[in-house]
Amino acid sequence: QVQLVESGGGLVQSGGSLRLSCAPSRTMISIKTMGWYRQVPGKQRELVATVDSYGTSNYADFVKGRFTISRDNAKNTVTLQMNSLKPEDTAVYYCNLGHEVMGQEYIYWGQGTQVTVSS
């Protein structure tokens, strides 16, 4: 069973930066998309940013220009650099990975890491 290991959450003041990282617990091949989602209590989980195996990234409008997603295919890691953080960015951030095996795609989620931005 693959687990996604997340790190880098915490408390930061408004305007500050944090860096989230995620990696699977074992080496994987045929990883398609890696990304980050976030969720606040009472709301649905929402996409923050994704990056595919070609390096093409996709961002939610509310993070464009502030967050940068990157991926290291050799290490199977995905990183989210978050700059100019706002209190409304406070949420639990979840790592997401799509893995293809014999034409079947499997989706994995991390356990979530708390990001709190104080005003």
XYZ file of N, CA and C in Angstrom:
357
model
N 0.835 -1.186 0.000
C 0.000 0.000 0.000
C 0.872 1.239 0.000
N 0.610 2.126 -0.928
C 1.393 3.348 -1.037
C 0.803 4.422 -0.137
N 1.653 5.088 0.570
C 1.262 6.256 1.348
C 1.987 7.474 0.809
N 1.318 8.593 0.867
C 1.943 9.853 0.488
C 2.366 10.575 1.755
N 3.622 10.945 1.798
C 4.182 11.595 2.983
C 4.340 13.077 2.692
N 3.635 13.883 3.460
C 3.644 15.328 3.281
C 4.470 15.992 4.372
N 5.022 17.142 4.049
C 5.745 17.924 5.041
C 5.689 19.395 4.665
N 5.937 20.255 5.652
C 6.103 21.673 5.373
C 4.985 22.581 5.814
N 3.917 22.068 6.347
C 2.850 22.943 6.806
C 3.260 23.674 8.080
N 2.394 24.586 8.524
C 2.682 25.306 9.752
C 1.952 26.627 9.834
N 2.435 27.465 10.738
C 1.836 28.778 10.983
C 2.740 29.861 10.428
N 2.156 30.800 9.717
C 2.927 31.887 9.127
C 2.079 33.154 9.140
N 2.723 34.284 9.168
C 1.989 35.545 9.129
C 1.577 35.879 7.698
N 0.547 36.691 7.591
C 0.099 37.147 6.282
C 1.263 37.785 5.511
N 1.391 37.416 4.252
C 2.489 37.890 3.427
C 3.703 36.994 3.437
N 3.692 36.005 4.310
C 4.827 35.096 4.434
C 4.782 33.967 3.419
N 5.718 33.035 3.586
C 5.858 31.922 2.646
C 5.954 30.599 3.385
N 5.504 29.573 2.713
C 5.686 28.201 3.172
C 5.939 27.322 1.960
N 6.571 26.195 2.228
C 6.883 25.253 1.153
C 6.397 23.877 1.573
N 5.501 23.300 0.782
C 4.993 21.961 1.050
C 5.663 20.959 0.121
N 5.964 19.792 0.668
C 6.550 18.733 -0.139
C 5.790 17.431 0.093
N 5.839 16.578 -0.908
C 5.118 15.303 -0.830
C 5.865 14.272 -1.654
N 5.925 13.062 -1.110
C 6.548 11.968 -1.830
C 5.855 10.664 -1.444
N 5.763 9.717 -2.360
C 5.197 8.416 -2.008
C 6.169 7.626 -1.143
N 5.623 6.671 -0.401
C 6.430 5.904 0.545
C 7.338 4.897 -0.141
N 7.125 4.649 -1.434
C 8.013 3.785 -2.204
C 8.130 4.338 -3.610
N 9.157 3.917 -4.308
C 9.370 4.365 -5.681
C 8.231 3.879 -6.571
N 7.751 4.774 -7.412
C 6.658 4.438 -8.318
C 7.021 4.876 -9.734
N 6.535 4.124 -10.700
C 6.674 4.528 -12.091
C 5.273 4.806 -12.641
N 5.238 5.420 -13.793
C 3.968 5.748 -14.445
C 3.078 6.630 -13.588
N 3.701 7.578 -12.883
C 2.914 8.583 -12.166
C 2.442 9.609 -13.181
N 1.183 9.838 -13.232
C 0.641 10.785 -14.197
C 0.612 12.191 -13.585
N -0.392 12.477 -12.835
C -0.540 13.816 -12.287
C -0.243 13.823 -10.792
N 0.437 14.861 -10.363
C 0.665 15.105 -8.930
C 0.135 16.498 -8.627
N -0.366 16.662 -7.444
C -0.919 17.982 -7.156
C -1.253 18.194 -5.705
N -1.832 19.359 -5.453
C -2.240 19.750 -4.113
C -3.678 20.265 -4.145
N -4.417 19.855 -3.131
C -5.779 20.328 -2.916
C -5.855 20.860 -1.500
N -6.897 21.610 -1.204
C -7.054 22.092 0.164
C -8.524 22.049 0.577
N -8.709 22.041 1.879
C -10.067 21.946 2.413
C -10.152 22.683 3.743
N -11.244 23.418 3.900
C -11.551 24.042 5.184
C -12.816 23.394 5.723
N -13.025 23.408 7.010
C -14.212 22.771 7.588
C -15.507 23.298 6.986
N -16.382 22.382 6.608
C -17.675 22.766 6.071
C -17.696 23.035 4.586
N -16.527 22.928 3.955
C -16.453 23.171 2.514
C -15.853 21.970 1.808
N -16.115 21.900 0.499
C -15.553 20.816 -0.286
C -14.069 21.030 -0.520
N -13.392 19.929 -0.715
C -11.979 20.003 -1.065
C -11.857 20.637 -2.443
N -10.875 21.543 -2.579
C -10.723 22.246 -3.849
C -9.300 22.129 -4.382
N -9.199 22.177 -5.689
C -7.901 22.096 -6.345
C -7.103 23.366 -6.097
N -5.826 23.168 -5.808
C -4.911 24.301 -5.683
C -4.011 24.352 -6.920
N -3.317 23.256 -7.188
C -2.428 23.196 -8.338
C -2.108 21.746 -8.656
N -1.901 21.463 -9.949
C -1.472 20.141 -10.380
C -0.372 20.276 -11.413
N 0.381 19.202 -11.570
C 1.409 19.164 -12.609
C 1.423 17.757 -13.178
N 1.444 17.652 -14.512
C 1.421 16.327 -15.122
C 2.847 15.827 -15.375
N 2.945 14.660 -15.990
C 4.245 14.028 -16.191
C 5.112 14.778 -17.195
N 4.519 15.673 -17.974
C 5.276 16.480 -18.931
C 5.714 17.812 -18.326
N 5.294 18.059 -17.086
C 5.654 19.310 -16.439
C 4.647 20.419 -16.648
N 3.535 20.115 -17.274
C 2.495 21.118 -17.494
C 1.710 21.323 -16.205
N 1.656 22.559 -15.767
C 0.990 22.862 -14.496
C -0.354 23.550 -14.710
N -1.178 23.419 -13.686
C -2.514 24.010 -13.706
C -2.767 24.588 -12.320
N -3.255 25.818 -12.267
C -3.460 26.490 -10.981
C -4.899 26.985 -10.838
N -5.364 26.969 -9.610
C -6.623 27.640 -9.312
C -6.398 29.144 -9.434
N -7.426 29.860 -9.845
C -7.274 31.307 -10.046
C -6.814 32.009 -8.777
N -7.251 31.520 -7.628
C -6.952 32.241 -6.389
C -5.502 32.099 -5.927
N -4.692 31.282 -6.609
C -3.284 31.163 -6.244
C -2.338 31.571 -7.368
N -2.879 31.894 -8.522
C -2.024 32.258 -9.654
C -1.175 33.479 -9.307
N 0.103 33.365 -9.597
C 1.025 34.447 -9.316
C 1.610 34.405 -7.913
N 1.066 33.543 -7.056
C 1.560 33.452 -5.678
C 2.166 32.082 -5.370
N 1.568 31.022 -5.899
C 2.031 29.656 -5.641
C 2.707 29.097 -6.884
N 3.689 28.241 -6.656
C 4.371 27.556 -7.748
C 4.476 26.078 -7.417
N 4.015 25.248 -8.340
C 4.130 23.800 -8.157
C 5.284 23.292 -9.006
N 6.036 22.352 -8.465
C 7.136 21.756 -9.209
C 7.196 20.273 -8.894
N 7.856 19.555 -9.775
C 7.857 18.096 -9.679
C 9.235 17.573 -10.042
N 9.706 16.612 -9.299
C 10.960 15.931 -9.589
C 10.609 14.482 -9.926
N 10.621 14.153 -11.203
C 10.217 12.811 -11.625
C 11.198 11.741 -11.145
N 12.445 12.087 -11.018
C 13.442 11.106 -10.559
C 13.207 10.718 -9.099
N 12.763 11.684 -8.320
C 12.545 11.438 -6.896
C 11.072 11.225 -6.565
N 10.194 11.351 -7.576
C 8.749 11.188 -7.343
C 8.200 12.205 -6.350
N 8.774 13.379 -6.303
C 8.314 14.374 -5.333
C 7.580 15.518 -6.028
N 6.677 16.117 -5.293
C 5.994 17.312 -5.765
C 6.076 18.350 -4.653
N 6.347 19.579 -5.045
C 6.540 20.661 -4.096
C 5.630 21.830 -4.449
N 5.097 22.448 -3.427
C 4.268 23.639 -3.618
C 4.897 24.790 -2.855
N 5.435 25.749 -3.569
C 5.984 26.951 -2.957
C 4.877 27.984 -2.870
N 4.573 28.398 -1.649
C 3.471 29.329 -1.423
C 4.023 30.643 -0.920
N 3.862 31.684 -1.695
C 4.316 33.021 -1.339
C 3.127 33.958 -1.175
N 3.373 35.074 -0.558
C 2.324 36.094 -0.360
C 1.058 35.471 0.213
N 1.237 34.679 1.237
C 0.099 33.967 1.818
C -0.887 34.932 2.467
N -2.156 34.544 2.380
C -3.247 35.340 2.927
C -4.000 34.516 3.983
N -4.677 35.162 4.897
C -5.454 34.404 5.884
C -6.443 33.438 5.237
N -6.983 33.801 4.097
C -7.939 32.903 3.427
C -7.289 31.667 2.817
N -5.970 31.600 2.839
C -5.258 30.387 2.411
C -5.211 29.350 3.532
N -5.667 29.716 4.705
C -5.680 28.775 5.827
C -6.569 27.584 5.497
N -6.006 26.387 5.594
C -6.712 25.163 5.238
C -5.825 23.971 5.530
N -6.404 22.789 5.402
C -5.603 21.569 5.377
C -5.290 21.289 3.910
N -4.020 21.134 3.632
C -3.560 20.894 2.270
C -3.265 19.419 2.087
N -3.785 18.861 0.993
C -3.648 17.437 0.720
C -2.871 17.203 -0.580
N -1.925 16.321 -0.507
C -1.184 15.890 -1.686
C -2.013 14.851 -2.432
N -1.916 14.874 -3.745
C -2.686 13.965 -4.603
C -1.776 13.403 -5.680
N -1.946 12.124 -5.978
C -1.107 11.471 -6.985
C -1.963 10.525 -7.804
N -1.804 10.587 -9.131
C -2.485 9.669 -10.028
C -1.475 8.723 -10.648
N -1.705 7.424 -10.475
C -0.753 6.403 -10.888
C -1.439 5.422 -11.825
N -0.818 5.162 -12.985
C -1.415 4.265 -13.958
C -0.706 2.919 -13.943
N -1.497 1.856 -13.824
C -0.968 0.499 -13.859
C -1.833 -0.316 -14.817
N -1.237 -0.769 -15.916
C -1.919 -1.605 -16.908
C -3.241 -0.975 -17.340
N -3.191 0.313 -17.631
C -4.354 1.015 -18.136
C -5.358 1.454 -17.088
N -5.118 1.099 -15.838
C -6.011 1.474 -14.748
C -5.357 2.569 -13.931
N -6.104 3.636 -13.667
C -5.524 4.727 -12.883
C -5.965 4.604 -11.432
N -5.005 4.795 -10.549
C -5.255 4.769 -9.109
C -4.933 6.138 -8.536
N -5.784 6.601 -7.656
C -5.612 7.915 -7.036
C -5.226 7.734 -5.572
N -4.216 8.449 -5.155
C -3.758 8.407 -3.771
C -3.819 9.799 -3.165
N -4.120 9.829 -1.857
C -4.165 11.077 -1.111
C -3.244 11.018 0.096
N -2.635 12.148 0.409
C -1.882 12.249 1.644
C -2.819 12.459 2.814
N -2.239 12.484 4.015
C -3.046 12.611 5.224
C -3.440 14.052 5.516
N -2.825 14.971 4.824
C -3.127 16.389 4.992
C -2.155 17.068 5.931
N -1.831 18.300 5.613
C -0.964 19.101 6.463
C -1.607 20.478 6.651
N -1.626 20.931 7.897
C -2.311 22.179 8.211
C -1.465 23.383 7.849
N -2.062 24.321 7.154
C -1.438 25.616 6.872
C -2.331 26.685 7.505
N -1.738 27.479 8.383
C -2.478 28.544 9.057
C -1.781 29.867 8.800
N -2.523 30.824 8.276
C -1.976 32.146 7.984
C -2.670 33.149 8.886
N -1.885 33.784 9.732
C -2.450 34.760 10.669
C -2.432 36.158 10.064
N -3.407 36.961 10.443
C -3.493 38.316 9.893
C -2.704 39.311 10.732
